[in-house]
Coordinates of C-alpha atoms in Angstrom, one line a residue:
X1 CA 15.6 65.6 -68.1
X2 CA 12.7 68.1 -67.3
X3 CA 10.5 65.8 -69.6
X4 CA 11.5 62.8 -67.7
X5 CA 11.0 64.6 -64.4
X6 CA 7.1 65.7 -65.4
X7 CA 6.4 62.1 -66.5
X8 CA 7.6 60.7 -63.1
X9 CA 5.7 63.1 -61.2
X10 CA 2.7 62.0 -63.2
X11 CA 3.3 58.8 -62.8
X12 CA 3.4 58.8 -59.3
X13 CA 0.3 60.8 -58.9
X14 CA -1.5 58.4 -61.0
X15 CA -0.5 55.5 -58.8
X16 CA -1.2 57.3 -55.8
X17 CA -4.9 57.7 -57.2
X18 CA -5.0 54.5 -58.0
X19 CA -4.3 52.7 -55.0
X20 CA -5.5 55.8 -52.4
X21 CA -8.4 54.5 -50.1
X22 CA -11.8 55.5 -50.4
X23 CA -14.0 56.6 -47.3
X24 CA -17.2 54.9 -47.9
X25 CA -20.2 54.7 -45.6
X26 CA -23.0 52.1 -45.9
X27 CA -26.1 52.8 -43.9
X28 CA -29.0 50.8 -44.0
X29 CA -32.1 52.7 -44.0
X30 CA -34.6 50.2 -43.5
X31 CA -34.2 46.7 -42.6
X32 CA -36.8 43.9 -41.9
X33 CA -37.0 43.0 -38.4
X34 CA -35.2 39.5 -37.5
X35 CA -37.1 37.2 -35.4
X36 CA -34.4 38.0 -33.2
X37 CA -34.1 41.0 -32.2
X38 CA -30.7 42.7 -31.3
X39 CA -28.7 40.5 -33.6
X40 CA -25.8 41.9 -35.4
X41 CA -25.3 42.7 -38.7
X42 CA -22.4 42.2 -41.0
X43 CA -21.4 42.9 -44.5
X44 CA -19.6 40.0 -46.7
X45 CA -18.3 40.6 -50.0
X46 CA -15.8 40.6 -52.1
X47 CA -13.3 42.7 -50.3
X48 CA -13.0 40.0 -47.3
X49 CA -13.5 36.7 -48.8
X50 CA -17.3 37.0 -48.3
X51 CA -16.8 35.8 -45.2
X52 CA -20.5 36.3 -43.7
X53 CA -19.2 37.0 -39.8
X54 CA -16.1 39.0 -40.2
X55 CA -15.9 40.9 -36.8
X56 CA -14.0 43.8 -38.4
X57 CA -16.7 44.0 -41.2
X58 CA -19.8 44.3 -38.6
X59 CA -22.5 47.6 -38.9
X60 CA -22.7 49.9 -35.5
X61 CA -26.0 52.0 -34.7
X62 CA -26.0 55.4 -34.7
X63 CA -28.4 57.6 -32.4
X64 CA -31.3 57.0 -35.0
X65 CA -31.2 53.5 -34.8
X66 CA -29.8 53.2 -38.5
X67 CA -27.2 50.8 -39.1
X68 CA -23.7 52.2 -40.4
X69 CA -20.2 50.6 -41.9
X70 CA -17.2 52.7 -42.3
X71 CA -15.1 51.6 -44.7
X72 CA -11.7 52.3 -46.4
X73 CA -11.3 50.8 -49.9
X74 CA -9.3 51.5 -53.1
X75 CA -11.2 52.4 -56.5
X76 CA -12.6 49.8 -58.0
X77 CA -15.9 47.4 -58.3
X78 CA -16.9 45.1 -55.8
X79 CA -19.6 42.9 -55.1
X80 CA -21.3 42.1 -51.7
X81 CA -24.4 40.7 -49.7
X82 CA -25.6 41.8 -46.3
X83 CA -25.7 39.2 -43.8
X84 CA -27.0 38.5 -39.7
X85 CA -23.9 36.0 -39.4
X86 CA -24.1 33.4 -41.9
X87 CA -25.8 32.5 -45.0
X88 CA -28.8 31.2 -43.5
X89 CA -29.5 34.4 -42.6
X90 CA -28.9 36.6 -45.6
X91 CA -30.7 38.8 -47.2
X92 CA -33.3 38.3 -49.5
X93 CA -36.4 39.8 -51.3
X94 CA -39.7 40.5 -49.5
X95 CA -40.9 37.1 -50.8
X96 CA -38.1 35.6 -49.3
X97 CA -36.5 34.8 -52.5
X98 CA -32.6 34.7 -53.4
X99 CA -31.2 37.9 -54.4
X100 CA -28.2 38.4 -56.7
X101 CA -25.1 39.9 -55.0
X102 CA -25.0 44.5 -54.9
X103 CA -22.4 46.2 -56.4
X104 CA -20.8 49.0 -55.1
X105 CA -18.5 50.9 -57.2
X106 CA -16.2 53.3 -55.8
X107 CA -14.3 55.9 -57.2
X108 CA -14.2 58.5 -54.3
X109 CA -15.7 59.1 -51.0
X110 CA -19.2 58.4 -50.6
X111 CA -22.3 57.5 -48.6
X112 CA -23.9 54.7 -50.0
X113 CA -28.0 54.6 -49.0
X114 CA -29.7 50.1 -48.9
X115 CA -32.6 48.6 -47.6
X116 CA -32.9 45.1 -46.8
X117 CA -36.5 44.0 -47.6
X118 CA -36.1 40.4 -45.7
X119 CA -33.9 37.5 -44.2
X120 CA -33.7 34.2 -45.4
X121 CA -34.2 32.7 -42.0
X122 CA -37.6 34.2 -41.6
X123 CA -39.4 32.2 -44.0
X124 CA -40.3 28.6 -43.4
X125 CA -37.3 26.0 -45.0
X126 CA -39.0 24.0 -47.7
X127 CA -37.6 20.4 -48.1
X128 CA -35.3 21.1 -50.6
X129 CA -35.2 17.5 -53.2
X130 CA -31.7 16.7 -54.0
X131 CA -30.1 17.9 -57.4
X132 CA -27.9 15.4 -57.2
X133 CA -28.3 12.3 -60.1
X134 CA -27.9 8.7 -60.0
X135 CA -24.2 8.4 -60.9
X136 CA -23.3 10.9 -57.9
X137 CA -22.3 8.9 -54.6
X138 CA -20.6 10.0 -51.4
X139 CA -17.3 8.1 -50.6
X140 CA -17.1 8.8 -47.0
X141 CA -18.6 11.7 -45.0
X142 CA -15.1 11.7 -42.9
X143 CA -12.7 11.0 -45.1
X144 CA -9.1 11.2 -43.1
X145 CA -6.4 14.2 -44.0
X146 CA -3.3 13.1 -42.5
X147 CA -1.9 16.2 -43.7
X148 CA -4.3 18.2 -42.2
X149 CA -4.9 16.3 -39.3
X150 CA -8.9 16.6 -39.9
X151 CA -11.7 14.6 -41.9
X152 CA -13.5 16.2 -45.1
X153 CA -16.7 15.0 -46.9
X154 CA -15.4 13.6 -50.8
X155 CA -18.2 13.4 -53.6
X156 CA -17.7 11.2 -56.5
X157 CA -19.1 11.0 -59.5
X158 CA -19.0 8.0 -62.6
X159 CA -19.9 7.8 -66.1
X160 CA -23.2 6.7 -66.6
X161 CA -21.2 3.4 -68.3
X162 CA -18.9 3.2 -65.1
X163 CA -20.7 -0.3 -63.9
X164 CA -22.2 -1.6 -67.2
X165 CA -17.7 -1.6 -68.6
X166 CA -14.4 -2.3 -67.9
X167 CA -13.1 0.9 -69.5
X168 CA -11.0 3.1 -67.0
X169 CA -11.9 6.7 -67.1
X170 CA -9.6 9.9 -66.6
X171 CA -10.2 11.6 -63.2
X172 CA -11.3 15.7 -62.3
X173 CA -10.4 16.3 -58.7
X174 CA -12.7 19.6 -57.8
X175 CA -12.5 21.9 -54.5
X176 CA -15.7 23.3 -52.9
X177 CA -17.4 19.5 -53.1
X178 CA -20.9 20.7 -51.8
X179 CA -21.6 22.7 -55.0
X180 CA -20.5 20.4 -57.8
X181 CA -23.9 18.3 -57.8
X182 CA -26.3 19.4 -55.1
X183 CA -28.2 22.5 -54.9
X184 CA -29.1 21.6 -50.9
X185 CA -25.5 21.5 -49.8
X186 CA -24.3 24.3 -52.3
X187 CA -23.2 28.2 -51.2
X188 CA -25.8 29.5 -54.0
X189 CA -26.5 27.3 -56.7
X190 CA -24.7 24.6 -58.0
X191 CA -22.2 23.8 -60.8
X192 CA -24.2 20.9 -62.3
X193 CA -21.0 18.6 -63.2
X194 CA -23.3 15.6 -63.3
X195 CA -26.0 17.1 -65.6
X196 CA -23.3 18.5 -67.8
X197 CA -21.1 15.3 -67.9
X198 CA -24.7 12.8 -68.3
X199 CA -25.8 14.7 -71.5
X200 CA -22.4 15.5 -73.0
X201 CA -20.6 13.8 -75.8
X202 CA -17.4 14.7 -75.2
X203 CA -15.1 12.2 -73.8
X204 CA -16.5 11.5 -70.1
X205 CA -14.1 11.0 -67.0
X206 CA -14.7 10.7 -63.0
X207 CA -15.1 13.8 -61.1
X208 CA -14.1 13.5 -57.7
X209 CA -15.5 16.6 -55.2
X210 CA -13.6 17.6 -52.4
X211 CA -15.4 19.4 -49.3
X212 CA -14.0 23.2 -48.5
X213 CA -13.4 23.0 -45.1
X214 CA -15.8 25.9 -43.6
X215 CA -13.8 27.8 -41.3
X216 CA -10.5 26.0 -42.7
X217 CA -11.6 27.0 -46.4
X218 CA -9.2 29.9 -46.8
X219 CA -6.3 28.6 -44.9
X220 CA -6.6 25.3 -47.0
X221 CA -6.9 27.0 -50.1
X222 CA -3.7 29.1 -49.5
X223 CA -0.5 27.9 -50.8
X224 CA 1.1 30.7 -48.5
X225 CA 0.6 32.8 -45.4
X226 CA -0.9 36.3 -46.5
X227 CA -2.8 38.6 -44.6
X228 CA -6.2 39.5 -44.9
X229 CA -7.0 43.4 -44.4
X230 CA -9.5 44.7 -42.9
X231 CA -11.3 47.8 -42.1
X232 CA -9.0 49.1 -39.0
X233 CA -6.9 45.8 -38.5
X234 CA -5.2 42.4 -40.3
X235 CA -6.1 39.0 -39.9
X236 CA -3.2 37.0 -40.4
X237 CA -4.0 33.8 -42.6
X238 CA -1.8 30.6 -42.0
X239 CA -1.4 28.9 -45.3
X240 CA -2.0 25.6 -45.6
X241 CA -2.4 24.8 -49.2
X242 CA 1.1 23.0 -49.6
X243 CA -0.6 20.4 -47.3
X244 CA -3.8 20.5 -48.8
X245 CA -2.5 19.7 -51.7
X246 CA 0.1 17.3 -50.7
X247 CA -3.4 15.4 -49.6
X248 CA -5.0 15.7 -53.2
X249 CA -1.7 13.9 -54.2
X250 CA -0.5 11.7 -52.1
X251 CA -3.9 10.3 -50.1
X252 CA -6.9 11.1 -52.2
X253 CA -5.4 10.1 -55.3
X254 CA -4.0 6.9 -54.2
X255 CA -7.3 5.6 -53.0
X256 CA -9.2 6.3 -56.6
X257 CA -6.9 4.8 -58.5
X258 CA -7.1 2.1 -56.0
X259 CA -10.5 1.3 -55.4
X260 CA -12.1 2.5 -59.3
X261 CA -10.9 1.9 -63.0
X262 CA -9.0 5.2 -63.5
X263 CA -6.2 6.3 -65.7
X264 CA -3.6 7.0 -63.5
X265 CA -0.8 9.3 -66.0
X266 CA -0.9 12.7 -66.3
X267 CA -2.7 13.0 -69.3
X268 CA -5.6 11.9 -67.9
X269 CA -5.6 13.5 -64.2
X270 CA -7.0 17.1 -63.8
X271 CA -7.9 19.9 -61.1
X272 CA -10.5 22.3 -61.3
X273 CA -11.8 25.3 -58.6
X274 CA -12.9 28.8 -58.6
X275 CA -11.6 31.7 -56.0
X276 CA -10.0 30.3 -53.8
X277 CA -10.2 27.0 -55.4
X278 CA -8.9 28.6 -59.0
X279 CA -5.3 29.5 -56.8
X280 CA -4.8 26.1 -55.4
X281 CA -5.5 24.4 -58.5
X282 CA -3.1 26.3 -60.2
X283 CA -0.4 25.6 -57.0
X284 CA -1.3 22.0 -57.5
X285 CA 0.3 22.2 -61.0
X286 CA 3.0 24.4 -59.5
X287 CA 3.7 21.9 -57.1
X288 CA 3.3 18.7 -59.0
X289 CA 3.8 19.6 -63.1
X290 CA 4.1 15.7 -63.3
X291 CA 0.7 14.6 -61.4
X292 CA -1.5 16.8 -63.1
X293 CA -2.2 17.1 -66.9
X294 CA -4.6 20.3 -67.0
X295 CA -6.4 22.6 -64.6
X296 CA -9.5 24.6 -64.4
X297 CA -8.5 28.2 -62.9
X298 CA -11.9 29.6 -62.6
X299 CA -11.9 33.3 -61.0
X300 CA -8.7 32.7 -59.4
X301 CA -8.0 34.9 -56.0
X302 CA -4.4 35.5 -57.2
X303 CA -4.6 38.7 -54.9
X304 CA -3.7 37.0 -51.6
X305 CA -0.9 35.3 -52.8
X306 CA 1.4 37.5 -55.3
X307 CA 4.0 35.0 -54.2
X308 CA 2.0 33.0 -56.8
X309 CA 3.5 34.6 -59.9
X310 CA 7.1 34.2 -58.9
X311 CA 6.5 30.5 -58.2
X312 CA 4.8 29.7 -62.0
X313 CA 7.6 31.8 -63.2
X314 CA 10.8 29.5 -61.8
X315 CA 8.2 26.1 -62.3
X316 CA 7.4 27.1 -66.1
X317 CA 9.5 25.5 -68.2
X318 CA 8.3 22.0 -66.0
X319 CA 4.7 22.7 -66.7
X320 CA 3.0 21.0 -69.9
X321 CA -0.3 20.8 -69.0
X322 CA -3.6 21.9 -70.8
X323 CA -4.5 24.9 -68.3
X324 CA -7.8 27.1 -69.0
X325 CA -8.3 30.5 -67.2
X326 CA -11.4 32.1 -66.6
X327 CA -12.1 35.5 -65.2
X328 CA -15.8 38.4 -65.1
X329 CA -14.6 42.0 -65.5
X330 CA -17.5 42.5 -62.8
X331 CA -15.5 40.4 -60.4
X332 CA -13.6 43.3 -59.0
X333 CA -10.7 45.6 -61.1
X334 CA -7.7 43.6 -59.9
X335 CA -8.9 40.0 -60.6
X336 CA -8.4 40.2 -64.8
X337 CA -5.0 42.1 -64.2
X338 CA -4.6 39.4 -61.7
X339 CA -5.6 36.5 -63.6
X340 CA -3.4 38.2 -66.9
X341 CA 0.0 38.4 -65.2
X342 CA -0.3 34.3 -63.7
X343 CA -1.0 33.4 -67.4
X344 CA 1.6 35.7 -69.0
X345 CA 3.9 34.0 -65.9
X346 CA 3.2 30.8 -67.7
X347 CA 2.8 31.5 -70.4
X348 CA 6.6 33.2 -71.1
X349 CA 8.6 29.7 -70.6
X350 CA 5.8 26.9 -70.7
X351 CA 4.9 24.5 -73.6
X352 CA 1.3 24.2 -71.8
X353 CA -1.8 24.6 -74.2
X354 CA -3.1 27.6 -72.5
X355 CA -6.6 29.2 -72.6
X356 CA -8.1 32.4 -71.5
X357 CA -11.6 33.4 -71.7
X358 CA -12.7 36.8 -70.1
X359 CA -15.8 38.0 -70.5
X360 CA -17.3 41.3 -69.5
X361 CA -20.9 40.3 -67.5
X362 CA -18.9 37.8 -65.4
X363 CA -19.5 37.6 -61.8
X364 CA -17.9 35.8 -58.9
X365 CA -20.6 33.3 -58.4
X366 CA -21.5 29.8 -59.2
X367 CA -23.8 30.3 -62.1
X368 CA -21.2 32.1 -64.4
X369 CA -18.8 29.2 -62.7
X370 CA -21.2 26.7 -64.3
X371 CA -21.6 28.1 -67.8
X372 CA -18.6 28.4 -67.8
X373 CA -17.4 24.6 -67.3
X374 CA -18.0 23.4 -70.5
X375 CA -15.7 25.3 -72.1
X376 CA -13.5 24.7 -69.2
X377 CA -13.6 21.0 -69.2
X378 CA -13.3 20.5 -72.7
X379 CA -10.0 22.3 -72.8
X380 CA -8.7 20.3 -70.1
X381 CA -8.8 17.4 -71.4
X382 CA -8.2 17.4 -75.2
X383 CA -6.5 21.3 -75.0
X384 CA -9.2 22.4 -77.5
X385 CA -12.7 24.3 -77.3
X386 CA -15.5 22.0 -77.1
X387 CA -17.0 21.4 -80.8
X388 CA -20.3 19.3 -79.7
X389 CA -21.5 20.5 -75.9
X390 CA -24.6 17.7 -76.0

């Protein structure tokens, strides 16, 4: 009994440990001047969504002038830019080149030193050329949600034998349309679908790219209400993604298969995202086991919807779909737990084909995202690693 009593105790001091907040302190020592002056400053990461304006996520001035962030956050690695309010004005290197994202590790209290050497606003826009290849089109730049009661932007792409056949192709439906083919509209750097689908020989399908909605983007991409915490307060999110989704399904989908040679079954319809995008897709299949024959969970941002897990759990045994999982052990300590306990979920009643690649450089951004699609998109569609990538 005494044994039992000392193990509990343990126990409990271990999980207090683990999920005690940290004081941290991030004071910018030196920052380049903005052209205009007086602007605030905000830190986006990985601990708020990287949303580049959170209010409760904005530096104060102390009486030297410095700017300073309190902040309260459990153990753990996260990553995070510094920002004047959006991602035209982020920070970058003197040169006013593109910086990779900081990490800050915490595993106690601590004051955490930066200098920001420029913005990316301050330097003169160079006309960007297009990224995007000759088989990429835009459908509509206002494409009607009726679910959503708003308009989105939808991307298409079609095999480079699309117009020169009559063959009917399967069909990828992909969130966060302005990085799939475009470096000008992307967040920071594109996935390159179409340069990976043009030059590969596996089996080649229609990839149509869906628009995040800005401001929307979280609620869309949330199959239920959750609440986002902050530094001294919570921002209620409204999930939306049962709607969102209900859109992918029952508007977007019936217009491709309507107006391009597709393969309407399941076997040859797919969904694909990362973060946010990784969660919804793997809703979608929740949601609609008979729509969708295999998904593309890249990253997934299972921590704002726990609800998640319980949901895969009762749909399991309805889900046979080729599903890959992808997840960067320098995404943050919860997201491979995280990413682990939706594929166990499945995994336990499911006769899916399942797939799960972790690897320990990955990082929440698009260029892990992108080498890591080929893998991805193989195993979609034929439930199998790619054996010939060009």
């Amino acid at each position: 009994m005494m044994t039992r009593l000392i193990f509990l105790l343990i126990f409990s001091v271990e999980s207090l440990l683990i999920t005690a907040q940290q004081n941290i302190r991030l004071v910018i020592k030196n920052a380049a001047p903005a052209k205009t002056p007086g602007q605030t400053i905000f830190i986006a990461g990985s601990f708020n969504n990287w949303n580049p304006q959170n209010e409760q996520f904005r530096f104060q001035q102390d009486e030297k002038g410095n700017h300073f962030i309190d902040m309260k956050l459990p153990a753990g690695s996260y990553e995070y830019k510094i920002t004047r309010g959006g991602w035209d004005k982020v920070e970058c290197s003197k040169d006013g080149a593109g910086i990779g994202n900081r990490i800050l590790k915490v595993d106690g209290d601590a004051i955490v030193e930066i200098n920001v050497e420029g913005w990316q606003d301050q330097f003169a826009v160079k006309a960007k050329l297009s990224t995007a290849g000759r088989n990429v089109q835009i459908i509509e730049t206002s494409f009607w949600m009726p679910q959503l009661k708003r308009s989105r932007r939808i991307w298409i792409y079609l095999p480079e034998n699309y117009a020169g056949t009559k063959e009917r192709f399967p069909v990828l439906y992909m969130h966060d349309g302005q990085n799939l083919f475009e470096d000008t509209s992307s967040f920071s750097g594109e996935w390159g679908i179409d340069e990976f689908l043009d030059s590969t020989r596996l089996k080649n399908c229609i990839v149509v790219g869906i628009d995040n909605g800005g401001g929307h983007r979280l609620s869309e991409y949330a199959p239920y209400d959750f609440t986002l915490d902050n530094r001294s307060s919570s921002t209620k999110v409204e999930g939306k993604g049962s709607e969102y989704v209900d859109f992918l399904v029952k508007t977007l989908k019936p217009f491709i298969d309507k107006h391009y040679r597709t393969k309407k079954d399941k076997g040859n319809t797919f969904v694909a995202g990362s973060s946010m995008g990784g969660l919804i897709s793997m809703y979608a299949v929740v949601k609609y086991p008979k729509v969708f024959g295999g998904a593309g969970i890249f990253s997934p941002s299972f921590w704002t919807s726990k609800k998640i897990f319980d949901d895969i759990k009762k749909k399991s045994k309805k889900i046979r779909s080729n599903i890959f999982f992808y997840v960067g052990k320098q995404e943050g300590d919860q997201m491979v737990p995280d990413m682990l306990k939706g594929m166990q979920a499945l995994a336990a009643k499911s006769k899916s084909k399942i797939k799960t690649v972790i690897r320990d450089e990955g990082r929440h951004n698009e260029a892990t995202w992108r080498k890591e699609f080929p893998t991805g998109y193989s195993w979609m569609l034929y439930g199998k690693e790619p054996i010939l990538l060009q």
